[in-house]
Short mmCIF file of C-alpha atoms in Angstrom, two decimals:
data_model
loop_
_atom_site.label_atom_id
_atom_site.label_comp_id
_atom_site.label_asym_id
_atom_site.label_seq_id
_atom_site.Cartn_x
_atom_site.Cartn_y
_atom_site.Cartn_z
CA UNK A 5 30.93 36.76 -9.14
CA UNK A 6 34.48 35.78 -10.07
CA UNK A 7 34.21 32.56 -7.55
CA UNK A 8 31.95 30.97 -5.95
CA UNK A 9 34.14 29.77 -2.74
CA UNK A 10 36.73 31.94 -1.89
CA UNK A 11 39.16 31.87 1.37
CA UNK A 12 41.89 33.94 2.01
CA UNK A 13 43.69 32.95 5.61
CA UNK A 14 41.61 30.95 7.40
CA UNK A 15 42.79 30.01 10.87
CA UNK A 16 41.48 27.96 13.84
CA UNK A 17 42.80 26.29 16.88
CA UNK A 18 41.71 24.43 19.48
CA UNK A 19 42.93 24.89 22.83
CA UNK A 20 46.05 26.15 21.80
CA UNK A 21 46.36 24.00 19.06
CA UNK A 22 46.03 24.75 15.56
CA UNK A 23 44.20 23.14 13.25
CA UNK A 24 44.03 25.60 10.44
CA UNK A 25 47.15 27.20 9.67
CA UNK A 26 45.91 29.90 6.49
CA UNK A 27 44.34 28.31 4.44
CA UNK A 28 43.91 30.66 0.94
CA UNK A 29 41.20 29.16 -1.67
CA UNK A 30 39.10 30.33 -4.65
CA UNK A 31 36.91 27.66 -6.53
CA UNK A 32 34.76 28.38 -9.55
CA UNK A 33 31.16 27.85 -10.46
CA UNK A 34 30.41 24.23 -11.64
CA UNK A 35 34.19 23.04 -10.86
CA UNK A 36 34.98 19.91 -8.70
CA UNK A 37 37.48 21.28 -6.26
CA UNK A 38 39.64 18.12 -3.91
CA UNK A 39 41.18 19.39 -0.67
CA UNK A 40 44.34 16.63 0.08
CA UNK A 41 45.48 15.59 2.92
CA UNK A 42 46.38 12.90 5.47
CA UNK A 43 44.15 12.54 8.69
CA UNK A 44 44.48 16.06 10.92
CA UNK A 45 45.32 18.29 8.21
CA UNK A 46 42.71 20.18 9.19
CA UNK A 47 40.21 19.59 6.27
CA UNK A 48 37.16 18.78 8.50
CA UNK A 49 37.64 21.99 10.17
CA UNK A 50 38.29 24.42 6.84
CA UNK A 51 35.08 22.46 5.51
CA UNK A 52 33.19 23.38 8.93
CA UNK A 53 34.11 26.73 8.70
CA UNK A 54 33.26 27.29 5.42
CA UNK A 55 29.51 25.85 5.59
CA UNK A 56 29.44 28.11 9.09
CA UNK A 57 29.38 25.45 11.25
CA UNK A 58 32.53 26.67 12.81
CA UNK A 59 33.68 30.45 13.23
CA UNK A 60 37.38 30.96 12.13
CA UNK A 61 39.82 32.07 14.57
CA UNK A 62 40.67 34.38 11.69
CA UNK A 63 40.51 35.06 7.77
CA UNK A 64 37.78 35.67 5.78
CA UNK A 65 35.96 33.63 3.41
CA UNK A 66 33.20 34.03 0.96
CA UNK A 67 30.77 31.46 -0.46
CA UNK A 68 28.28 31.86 -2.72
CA UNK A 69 29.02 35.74 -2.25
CA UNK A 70 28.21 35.61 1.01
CA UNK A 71 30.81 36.42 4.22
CA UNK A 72 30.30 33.34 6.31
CA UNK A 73 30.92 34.97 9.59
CA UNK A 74 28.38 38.23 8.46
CA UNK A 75 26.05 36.41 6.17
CA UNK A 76 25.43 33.05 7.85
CA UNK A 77 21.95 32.48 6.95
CA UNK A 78 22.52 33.84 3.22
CA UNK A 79 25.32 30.93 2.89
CA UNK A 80 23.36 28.43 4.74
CA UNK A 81 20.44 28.98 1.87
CA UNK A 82 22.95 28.56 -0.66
CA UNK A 83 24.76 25.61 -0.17
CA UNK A 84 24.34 21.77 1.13
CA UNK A 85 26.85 20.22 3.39
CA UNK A 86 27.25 16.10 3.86
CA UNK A 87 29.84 15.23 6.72
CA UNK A 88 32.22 12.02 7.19
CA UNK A 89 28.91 10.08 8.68
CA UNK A 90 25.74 10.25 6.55
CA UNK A 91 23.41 13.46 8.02
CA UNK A 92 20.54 11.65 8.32
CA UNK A 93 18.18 10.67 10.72
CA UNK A 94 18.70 6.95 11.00
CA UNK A 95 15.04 6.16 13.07
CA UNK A 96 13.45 7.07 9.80
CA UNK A 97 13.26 6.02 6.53
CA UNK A 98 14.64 6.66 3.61
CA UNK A 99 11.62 8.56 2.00
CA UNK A 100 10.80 10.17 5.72
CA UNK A 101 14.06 11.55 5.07
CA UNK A 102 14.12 13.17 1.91
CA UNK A 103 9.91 14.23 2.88
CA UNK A 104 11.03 15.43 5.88
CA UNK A 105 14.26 17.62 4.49
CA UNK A 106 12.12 18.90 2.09
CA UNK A 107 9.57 20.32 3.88
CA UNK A 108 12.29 21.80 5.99
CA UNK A 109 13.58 23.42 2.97
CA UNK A 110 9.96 25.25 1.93
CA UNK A 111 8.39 22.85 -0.46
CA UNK A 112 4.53 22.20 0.00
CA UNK A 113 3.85 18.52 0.98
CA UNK A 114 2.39 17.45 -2.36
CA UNK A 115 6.31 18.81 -4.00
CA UNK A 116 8.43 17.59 -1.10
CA UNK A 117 6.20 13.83 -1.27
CA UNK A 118 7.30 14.29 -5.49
CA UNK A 119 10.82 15.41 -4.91
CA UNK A 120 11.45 12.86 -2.42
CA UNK A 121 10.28 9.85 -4.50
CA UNK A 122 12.02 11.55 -7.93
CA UNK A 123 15.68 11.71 -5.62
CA UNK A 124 15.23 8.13 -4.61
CA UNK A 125 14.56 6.96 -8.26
CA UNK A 126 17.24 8.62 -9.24
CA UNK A 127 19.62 7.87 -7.32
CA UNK A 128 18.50 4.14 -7.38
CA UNK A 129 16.58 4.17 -3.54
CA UNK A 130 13.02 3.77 -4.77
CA UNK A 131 12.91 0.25 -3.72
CA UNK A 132 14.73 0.97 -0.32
CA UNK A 133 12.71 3.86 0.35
CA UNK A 134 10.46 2.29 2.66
CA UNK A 135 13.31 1.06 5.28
CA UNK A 136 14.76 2.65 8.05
CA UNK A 137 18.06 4.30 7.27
CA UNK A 138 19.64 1.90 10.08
CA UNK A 139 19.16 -0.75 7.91
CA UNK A 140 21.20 1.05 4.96
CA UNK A 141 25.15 -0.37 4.03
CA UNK A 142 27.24 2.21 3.58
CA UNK A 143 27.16 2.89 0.34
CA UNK A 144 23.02 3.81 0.40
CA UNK A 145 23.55 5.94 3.49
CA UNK A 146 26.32 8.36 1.55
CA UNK A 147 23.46 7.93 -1.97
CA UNK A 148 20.53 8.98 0.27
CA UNK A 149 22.87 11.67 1.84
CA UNK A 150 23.82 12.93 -1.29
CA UNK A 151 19.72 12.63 -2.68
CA UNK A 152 18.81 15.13 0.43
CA UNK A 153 21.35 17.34 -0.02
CA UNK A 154 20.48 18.73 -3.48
CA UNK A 155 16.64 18.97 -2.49
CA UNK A 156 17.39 22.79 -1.97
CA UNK A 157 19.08 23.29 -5.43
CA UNK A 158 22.48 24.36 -3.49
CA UNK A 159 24.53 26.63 -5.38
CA UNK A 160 27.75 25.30 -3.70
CA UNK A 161 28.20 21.74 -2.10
CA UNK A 162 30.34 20.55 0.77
CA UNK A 163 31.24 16.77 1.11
CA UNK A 164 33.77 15.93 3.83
CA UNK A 165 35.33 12.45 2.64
CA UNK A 166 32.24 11.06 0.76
CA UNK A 167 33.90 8.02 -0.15
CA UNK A 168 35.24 7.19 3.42
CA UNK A 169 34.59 3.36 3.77
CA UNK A 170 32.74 2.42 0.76
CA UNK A 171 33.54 -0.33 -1.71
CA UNK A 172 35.09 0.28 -4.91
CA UNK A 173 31.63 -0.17 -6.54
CA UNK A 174 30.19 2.28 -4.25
CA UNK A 175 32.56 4.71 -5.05
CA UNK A 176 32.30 4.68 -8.62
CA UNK A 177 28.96 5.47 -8.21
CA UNK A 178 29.53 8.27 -5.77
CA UNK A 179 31.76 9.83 -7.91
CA UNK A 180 29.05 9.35 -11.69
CA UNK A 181 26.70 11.21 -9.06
CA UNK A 182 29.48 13.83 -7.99
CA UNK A 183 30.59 14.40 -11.67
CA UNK A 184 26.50 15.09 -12.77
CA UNK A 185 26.12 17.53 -10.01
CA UNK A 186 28.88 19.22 -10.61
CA UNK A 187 27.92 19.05 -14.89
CA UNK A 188 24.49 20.36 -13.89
CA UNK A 189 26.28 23.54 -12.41
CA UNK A 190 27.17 22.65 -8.94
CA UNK A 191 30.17 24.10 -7.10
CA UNK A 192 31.88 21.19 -4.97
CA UNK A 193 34.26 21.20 -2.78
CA UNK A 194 35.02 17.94 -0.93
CA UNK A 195 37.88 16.50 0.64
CA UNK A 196 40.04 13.47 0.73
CA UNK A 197 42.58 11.26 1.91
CA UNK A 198 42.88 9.59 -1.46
CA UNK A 199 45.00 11.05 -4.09
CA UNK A 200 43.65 8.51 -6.65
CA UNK A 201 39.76 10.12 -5.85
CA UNK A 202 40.99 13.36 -5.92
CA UNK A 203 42.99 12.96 -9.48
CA UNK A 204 39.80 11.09 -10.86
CA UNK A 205 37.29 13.33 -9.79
CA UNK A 206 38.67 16.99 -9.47
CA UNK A 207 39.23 19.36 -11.58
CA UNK A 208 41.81 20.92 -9.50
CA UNK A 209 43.31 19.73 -6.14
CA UNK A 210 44.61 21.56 -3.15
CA UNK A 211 46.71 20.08 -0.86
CA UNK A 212 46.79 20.32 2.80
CA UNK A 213 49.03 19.35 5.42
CA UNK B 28 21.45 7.70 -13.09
CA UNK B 29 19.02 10.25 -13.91
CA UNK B 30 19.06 13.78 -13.24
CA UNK B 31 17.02 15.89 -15.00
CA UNK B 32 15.26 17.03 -12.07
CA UNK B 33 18.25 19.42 -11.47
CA UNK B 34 17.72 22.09 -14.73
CA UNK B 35 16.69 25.26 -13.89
CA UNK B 36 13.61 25.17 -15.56
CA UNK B 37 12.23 22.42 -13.19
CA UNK B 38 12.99 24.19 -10.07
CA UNK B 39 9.53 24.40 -7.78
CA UNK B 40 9.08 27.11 -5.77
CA UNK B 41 10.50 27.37 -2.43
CA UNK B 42 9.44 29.60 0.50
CA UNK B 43 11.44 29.41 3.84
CA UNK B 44 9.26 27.49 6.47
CA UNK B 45 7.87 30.19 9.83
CA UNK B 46 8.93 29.01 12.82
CA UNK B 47 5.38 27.49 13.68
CA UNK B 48 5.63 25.18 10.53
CA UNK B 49 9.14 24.19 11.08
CA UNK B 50 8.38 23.18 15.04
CA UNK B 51 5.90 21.05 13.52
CA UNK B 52 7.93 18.98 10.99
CA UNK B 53 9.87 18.02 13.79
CA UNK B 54 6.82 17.24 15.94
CA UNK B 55 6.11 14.87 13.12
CA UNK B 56 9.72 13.92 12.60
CA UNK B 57 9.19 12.69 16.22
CA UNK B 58 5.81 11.01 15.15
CA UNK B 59 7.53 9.05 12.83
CA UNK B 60 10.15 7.55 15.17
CA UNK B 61 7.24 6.39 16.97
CA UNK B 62 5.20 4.99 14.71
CA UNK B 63 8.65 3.29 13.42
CA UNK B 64 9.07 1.72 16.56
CA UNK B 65 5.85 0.98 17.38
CA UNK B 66 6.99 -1.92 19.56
CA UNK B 67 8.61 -0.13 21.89
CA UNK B 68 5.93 2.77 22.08
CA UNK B 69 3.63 -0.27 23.25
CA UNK B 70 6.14 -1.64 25.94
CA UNK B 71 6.80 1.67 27.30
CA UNK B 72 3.48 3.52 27.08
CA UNK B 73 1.19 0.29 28.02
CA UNK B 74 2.80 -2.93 29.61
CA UNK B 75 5.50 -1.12 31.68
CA UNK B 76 3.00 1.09 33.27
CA UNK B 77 0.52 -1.46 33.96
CA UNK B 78 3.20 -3.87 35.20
CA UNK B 79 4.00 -1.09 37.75
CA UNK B 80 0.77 -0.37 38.57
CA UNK B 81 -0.14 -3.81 39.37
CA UNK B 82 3.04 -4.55 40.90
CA UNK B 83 2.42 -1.71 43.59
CA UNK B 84 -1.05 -1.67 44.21
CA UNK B 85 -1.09 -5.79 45.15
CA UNK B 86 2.36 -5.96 46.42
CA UNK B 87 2.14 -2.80 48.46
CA UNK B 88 -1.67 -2.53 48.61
CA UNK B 89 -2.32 -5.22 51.79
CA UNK B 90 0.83 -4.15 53.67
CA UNK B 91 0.68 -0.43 53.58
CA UNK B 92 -3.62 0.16 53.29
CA UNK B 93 -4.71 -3.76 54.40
CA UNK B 94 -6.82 -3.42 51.45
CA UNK B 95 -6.01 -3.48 47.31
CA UNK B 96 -9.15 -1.33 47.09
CA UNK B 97 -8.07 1.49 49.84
CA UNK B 98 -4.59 2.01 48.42
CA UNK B 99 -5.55 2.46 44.73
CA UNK B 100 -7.33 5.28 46.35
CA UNK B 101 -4.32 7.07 47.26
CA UNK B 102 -1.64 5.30 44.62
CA UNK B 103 -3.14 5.85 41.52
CA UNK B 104 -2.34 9.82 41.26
CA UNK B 105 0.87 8.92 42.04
CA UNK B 106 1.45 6.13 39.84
CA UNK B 107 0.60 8.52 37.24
CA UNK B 108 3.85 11.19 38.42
CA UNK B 109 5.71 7.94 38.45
CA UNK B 110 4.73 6.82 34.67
CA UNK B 111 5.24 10.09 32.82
CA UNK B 112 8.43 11.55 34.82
CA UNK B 113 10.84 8.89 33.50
CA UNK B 114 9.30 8.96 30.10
CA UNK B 115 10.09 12.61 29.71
CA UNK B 116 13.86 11.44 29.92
CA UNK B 117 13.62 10.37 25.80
CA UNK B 118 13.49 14.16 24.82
CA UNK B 119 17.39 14.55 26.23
CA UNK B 120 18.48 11.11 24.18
CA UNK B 121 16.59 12.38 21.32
CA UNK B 122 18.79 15.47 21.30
CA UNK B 123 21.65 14.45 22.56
CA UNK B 124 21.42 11.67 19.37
CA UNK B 125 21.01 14.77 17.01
CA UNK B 126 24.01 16.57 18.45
CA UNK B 127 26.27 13.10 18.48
CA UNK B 128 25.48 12.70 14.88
CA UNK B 129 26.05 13.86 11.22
CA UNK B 130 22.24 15.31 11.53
CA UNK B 131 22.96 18.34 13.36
CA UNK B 132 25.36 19.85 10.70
CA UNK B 133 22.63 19.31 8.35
CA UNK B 134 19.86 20.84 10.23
CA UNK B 135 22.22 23.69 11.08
CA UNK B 136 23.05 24.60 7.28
CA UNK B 137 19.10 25.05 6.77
CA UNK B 138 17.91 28.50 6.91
CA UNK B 139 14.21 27.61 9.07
CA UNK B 140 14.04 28.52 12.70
CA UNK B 141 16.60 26.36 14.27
CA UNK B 142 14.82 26.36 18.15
CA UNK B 143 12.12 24.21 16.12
CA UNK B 144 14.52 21.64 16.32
CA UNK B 145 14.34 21.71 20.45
CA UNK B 146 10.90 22.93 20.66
CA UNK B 147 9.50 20.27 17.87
CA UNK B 148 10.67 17.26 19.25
CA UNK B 149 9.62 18.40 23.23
CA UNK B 150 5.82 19.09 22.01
CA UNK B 151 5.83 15.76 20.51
CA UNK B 152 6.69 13.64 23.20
CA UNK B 153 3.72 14.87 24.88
CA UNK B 154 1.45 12.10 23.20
CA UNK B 155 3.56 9.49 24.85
CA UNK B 156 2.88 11.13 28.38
CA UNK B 157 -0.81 11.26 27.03
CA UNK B 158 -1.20 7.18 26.11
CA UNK B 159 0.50 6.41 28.83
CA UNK B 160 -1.40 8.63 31.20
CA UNK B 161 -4.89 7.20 29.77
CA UNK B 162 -3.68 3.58 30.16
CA UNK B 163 -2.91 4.05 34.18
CA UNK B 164 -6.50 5.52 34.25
CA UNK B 165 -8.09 2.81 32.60
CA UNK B 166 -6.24 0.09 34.47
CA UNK B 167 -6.74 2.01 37.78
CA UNK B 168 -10.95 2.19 37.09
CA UNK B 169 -10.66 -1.54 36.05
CA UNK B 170 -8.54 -2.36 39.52
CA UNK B 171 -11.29 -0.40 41.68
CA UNK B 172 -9.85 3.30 41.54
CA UNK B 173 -12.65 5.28 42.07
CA UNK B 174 -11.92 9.41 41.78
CA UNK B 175 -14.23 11.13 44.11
CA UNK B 176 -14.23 14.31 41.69
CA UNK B 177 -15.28 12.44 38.31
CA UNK B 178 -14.23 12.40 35.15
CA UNK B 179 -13.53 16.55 35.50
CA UNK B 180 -11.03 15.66 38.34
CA UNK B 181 -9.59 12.97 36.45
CA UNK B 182 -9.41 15.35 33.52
CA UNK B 183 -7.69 17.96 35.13
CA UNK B 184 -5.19 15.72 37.40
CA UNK B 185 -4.48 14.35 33.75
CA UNK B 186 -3.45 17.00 32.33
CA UNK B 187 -1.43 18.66 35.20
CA UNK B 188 0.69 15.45 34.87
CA UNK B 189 1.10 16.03 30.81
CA UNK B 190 2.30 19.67 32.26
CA UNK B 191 4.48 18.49 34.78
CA UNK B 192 6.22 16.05 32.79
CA UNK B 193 6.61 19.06 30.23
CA UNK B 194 8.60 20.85 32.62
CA UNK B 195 10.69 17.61 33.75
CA UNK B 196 11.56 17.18 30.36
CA UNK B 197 13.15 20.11 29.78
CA UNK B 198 15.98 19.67 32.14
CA UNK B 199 16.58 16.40 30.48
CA UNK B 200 16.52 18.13 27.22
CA UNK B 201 19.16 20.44 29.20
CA UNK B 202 21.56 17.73 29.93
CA UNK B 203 20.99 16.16 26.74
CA UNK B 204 22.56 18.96 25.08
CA UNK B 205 25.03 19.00 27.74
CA UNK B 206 26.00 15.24 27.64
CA UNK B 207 28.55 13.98 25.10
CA UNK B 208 26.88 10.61 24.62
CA UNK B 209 22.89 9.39 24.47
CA UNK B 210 23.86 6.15 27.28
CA UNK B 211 25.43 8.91 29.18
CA UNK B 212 21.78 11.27 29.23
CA UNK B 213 19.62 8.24 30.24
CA UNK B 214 22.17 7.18 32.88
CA UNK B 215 22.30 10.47 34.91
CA UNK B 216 18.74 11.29 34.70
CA UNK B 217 17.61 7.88 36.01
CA UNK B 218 20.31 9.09 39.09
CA UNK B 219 18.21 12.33 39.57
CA UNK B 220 14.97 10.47 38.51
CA UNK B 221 14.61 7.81 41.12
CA UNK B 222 15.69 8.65 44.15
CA UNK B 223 13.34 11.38 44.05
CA UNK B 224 10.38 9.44 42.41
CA UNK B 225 10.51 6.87 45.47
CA UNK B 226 11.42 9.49 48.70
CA UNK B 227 8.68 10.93 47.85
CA UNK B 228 4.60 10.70 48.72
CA UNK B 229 4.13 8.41 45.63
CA UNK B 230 3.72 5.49 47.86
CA UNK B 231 2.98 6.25 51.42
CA UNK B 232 1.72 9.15 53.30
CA UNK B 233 4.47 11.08 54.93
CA UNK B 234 2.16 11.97 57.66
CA UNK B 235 3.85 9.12 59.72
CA UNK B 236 7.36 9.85 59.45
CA UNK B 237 9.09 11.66 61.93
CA UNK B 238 9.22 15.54 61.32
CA UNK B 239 12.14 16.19 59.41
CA UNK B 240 11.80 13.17 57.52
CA UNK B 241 8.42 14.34 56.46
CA UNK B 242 9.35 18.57 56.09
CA UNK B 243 12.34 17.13 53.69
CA UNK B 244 9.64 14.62 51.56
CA UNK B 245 7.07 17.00 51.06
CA UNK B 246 9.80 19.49 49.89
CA UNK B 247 10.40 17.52 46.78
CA UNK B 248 8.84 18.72 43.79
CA UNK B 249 7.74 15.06 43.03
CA UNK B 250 5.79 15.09 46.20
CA UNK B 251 4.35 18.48 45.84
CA UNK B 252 3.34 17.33 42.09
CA UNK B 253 1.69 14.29 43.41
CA UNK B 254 -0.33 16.16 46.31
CA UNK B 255 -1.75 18.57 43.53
CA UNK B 256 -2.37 15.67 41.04
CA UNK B 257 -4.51 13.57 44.11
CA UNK B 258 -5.87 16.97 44.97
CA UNK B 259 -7.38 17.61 41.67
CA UNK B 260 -8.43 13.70 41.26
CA UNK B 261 -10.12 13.30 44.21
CA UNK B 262 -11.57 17.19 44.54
CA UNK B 263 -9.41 18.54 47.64
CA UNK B 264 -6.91 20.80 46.27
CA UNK B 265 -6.76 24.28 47.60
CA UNK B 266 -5.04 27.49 46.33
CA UNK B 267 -1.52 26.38 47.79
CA UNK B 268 -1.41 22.93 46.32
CA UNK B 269 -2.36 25.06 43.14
CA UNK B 270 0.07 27.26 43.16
CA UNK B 271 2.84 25.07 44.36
CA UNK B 272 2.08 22.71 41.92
CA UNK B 273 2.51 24.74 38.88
CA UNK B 274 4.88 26.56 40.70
CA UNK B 275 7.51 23.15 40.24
CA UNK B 276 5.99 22.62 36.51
CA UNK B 277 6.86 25.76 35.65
CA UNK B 278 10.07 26.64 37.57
CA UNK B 279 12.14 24.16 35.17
CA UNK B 280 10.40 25.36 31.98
CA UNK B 281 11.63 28.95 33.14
CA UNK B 282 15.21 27.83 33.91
CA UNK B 283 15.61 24.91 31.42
CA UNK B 284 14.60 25.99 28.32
CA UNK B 285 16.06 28.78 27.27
CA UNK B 286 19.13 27.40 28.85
CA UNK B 287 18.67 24.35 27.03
CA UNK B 288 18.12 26.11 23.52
CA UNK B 289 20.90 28.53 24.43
CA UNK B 290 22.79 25.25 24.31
CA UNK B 291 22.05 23.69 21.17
CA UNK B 292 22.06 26.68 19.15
CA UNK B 293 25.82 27.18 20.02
CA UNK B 294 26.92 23.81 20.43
CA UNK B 295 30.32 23.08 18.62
CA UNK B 296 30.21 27.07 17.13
CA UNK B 297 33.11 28.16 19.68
#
């Protein structure tokens, strides 16, 4: 497998509108790949439809060597996808969270209880673990997110504006985190407003407009 | 930050959940949000339905029956409807909070079952219906309701209410996939909830009212709920208030669900 993401011509609209106008990308295994552009570019939406949360109007993409619109499932077990507002369940806590996930994702109990508390040590949550997420600032929320969405091992990860809103302190963090993943073999593709994030953190940048 | 966890050699073995397994992680998931707000479990499973009981059976009691003791009789099956049906709302804010939020992408790029997510959270709510069900009863015995068919009846009437609030909730859970916002799900149930809770036989007997008055009451599948739940309590229900009465349990469970799950499962793909 020559890349892991690869999209040639993607294209949506929305009533008449459109959002994606072709959008050709290939990304390779462990790289840190930025998608740049300003608010309505349309990088939500070419994120969306790559994690097959979204069926393109046309164009084909691969990920993982799976077709997104043929393969769904075989993607979906391949990668993780975090969106511009933490995907977790905020009634819970932090460590109901990453349990919870877990289980979801096919561990036993006894490895999802040990995989939970070993993601929340590492990514310094242990002592927050017991709390509800809707007590989390920012920064925790987009940690925790993060924590959960390597539970499955993903092959390929999608994070739509991680550092949206958080603090420069926050951020550096995010992006130590972002930088292990992606040294421990991790595909990532994320996007961003910020050309600063992007020239820090990728290893090559695409722009969109 | 340490992440050694994520070498190959440490990766523990994963098998994709059945659906069985996956519906019930997200019965628990729903266990947990009530045992995290435990507070408002009690206020909505014990004091509100107490306060209502007691508020109808002295307030209305001497004015309807011209005894506390005689109208029990004939409220407390009804109270019981009147508890559960507006409790079975929570399963439309509870997915219509899923679909508003970040959550749903997640649980959609995760290869288990994805109706579990519906079906999980529906089964769930059914212990709410069932503390809050056992709570009326107790209050009720200790305010002088006596059920002339014994703990069986009560049994029975019981658990024809957990069913019938099953099939109420699903049409919630329809319009909670439906509605954009949770405020918006709670806000036109209680519209369809309460007028037909109160024109209904929950308080008085429609055998006074003038003829169409009483032909349109007893149509409404509140009223037809409550006959079959006093039927069963107090040992006088025959085949039709049988049949009619799962008849309206059932009817929205046929229509609702797979409408509902239809719903989620396609819900921002287009």
């Amino acid at each position: 497998m020559a890349y892991v993401i690869e999209a040639h011509d993607l294209r949506k609209s929305f009533r008449g509108q459109e959002a994606v106008r072709g959008v050709d990308l290939a990304v390779r295994r462990g790289e840190i790949f930025a998608l740049l552009g300003p608010n309505g570019a349309g990088k939500t939406t070419t994120i969306r439809m790559l994690a097959t949360l979204l069926r393109p109007d046309a164009g084909a993409a691969r990920v993982c060597g799976c077709d997104v619109a043929a393969d769904a499932d075989g993607v979906r077990s391949r990668i993780s996808v975090t969106g511009q507002y933490a995907a977790l369940d905020e009634s819970l806590t932090g460590r109901q969270n990453a349990t919870l996930f877990a289980r979801l994702h096919g561990y036993s109990r006894r490895e999802a209880q040990a995989q939970a508390a070993e993601l929340l040590e590492a990514f310094g949550l242990a002592d927050a673990g017991g709390r509800t997420v809707a007590t989390y600032s920012g920064g925790m929320r987009r940690r925790l997110d993060l924590a959960v969405g390597i539970l499955s091992r993903p092959e390929a990860m999608f994070l739509d504006e991680p550092t949206t809103g958080l603090d420069p302190q926050s951020r550096r963090e995010l992006w130590e985190a972002v930088r292990r993943l992606a040294k421990a073999g991790t595909t990532i593709l994320l996007t961003t407003q910020y050309l600063e994030e992007a020239d820090q953190l990728a290893d090559r940048i695409g722009f969109i407009a | 930050m340490n992440l050694s966890l994520l070498s190959e050699e440490r990766k523990p073995a994963m098998r994709r959940p059945g659906s069985l397994t996956a519906t019930a992680l997200f019965a628990q998931r729903t266990l947990y949000h009530m045992r995290n707000n435990g507070f408002g479990l009690a206020i909505e499973a014990v004091v509100s339905p107490i306060v209502l009981l007691l508020i109808f059976t002295f307030l209305f009691g001497g004015a309807i029956e011209g005894s506390v003791s005689g109208y029990i009789q004939y409220l407390l099956p009804g109270i019981l409807v009147l508890t559960v049906v507006p409790m079975s709302v929570y399963s439309g804010t509870t997915l219509c909070n899923d679909l508003a939020k970040g959550v749903y992408a997640r649980f959609r790029t995760m290869p288990f079952w994805q109706p579990a997510a519906v079906f999980g959270s529906v089964v769930a709510e059914g212990l709410r219906y069932a503390a809050a069900l056992l709570v009326v009863l107790t209050a009720g015995l200790a305010l002088g309701f006596r059920p002339d068919d014994g703990i069986a009846g009560a049994a029975l009437s019981g658990l024809y209410v957990l069913f019938f609030a099953y099939g109420a909730s699903w049409v919630f859970a329809f319009i909670g996939t439906a509605a954009k916002r949770p405020e918006t799900v709670s806000g036109t149930s209680m519209m369809i909830v309460y007028p037909l809770l109160f024109a209904s036989n929950v308080l008085v007997d429609t055998s006074t009212m003038p003829g169409w008055l009483q032909a349109a009451i007893d149509a409404n599948p509140i009223s037809i709920a409550v006959e079959l739940t006093r039927g069963l309590i107090h040992g006088t229900a025959d085949a039709l208030d049988i049949a009619a009465g799962l008849g309206v349990g059932l009817l929205p469970i046929a229509v609702f669900a797979p409408w509902t799950v239809h719903a989620y499962l396609t819900k921002g793909l287009r």
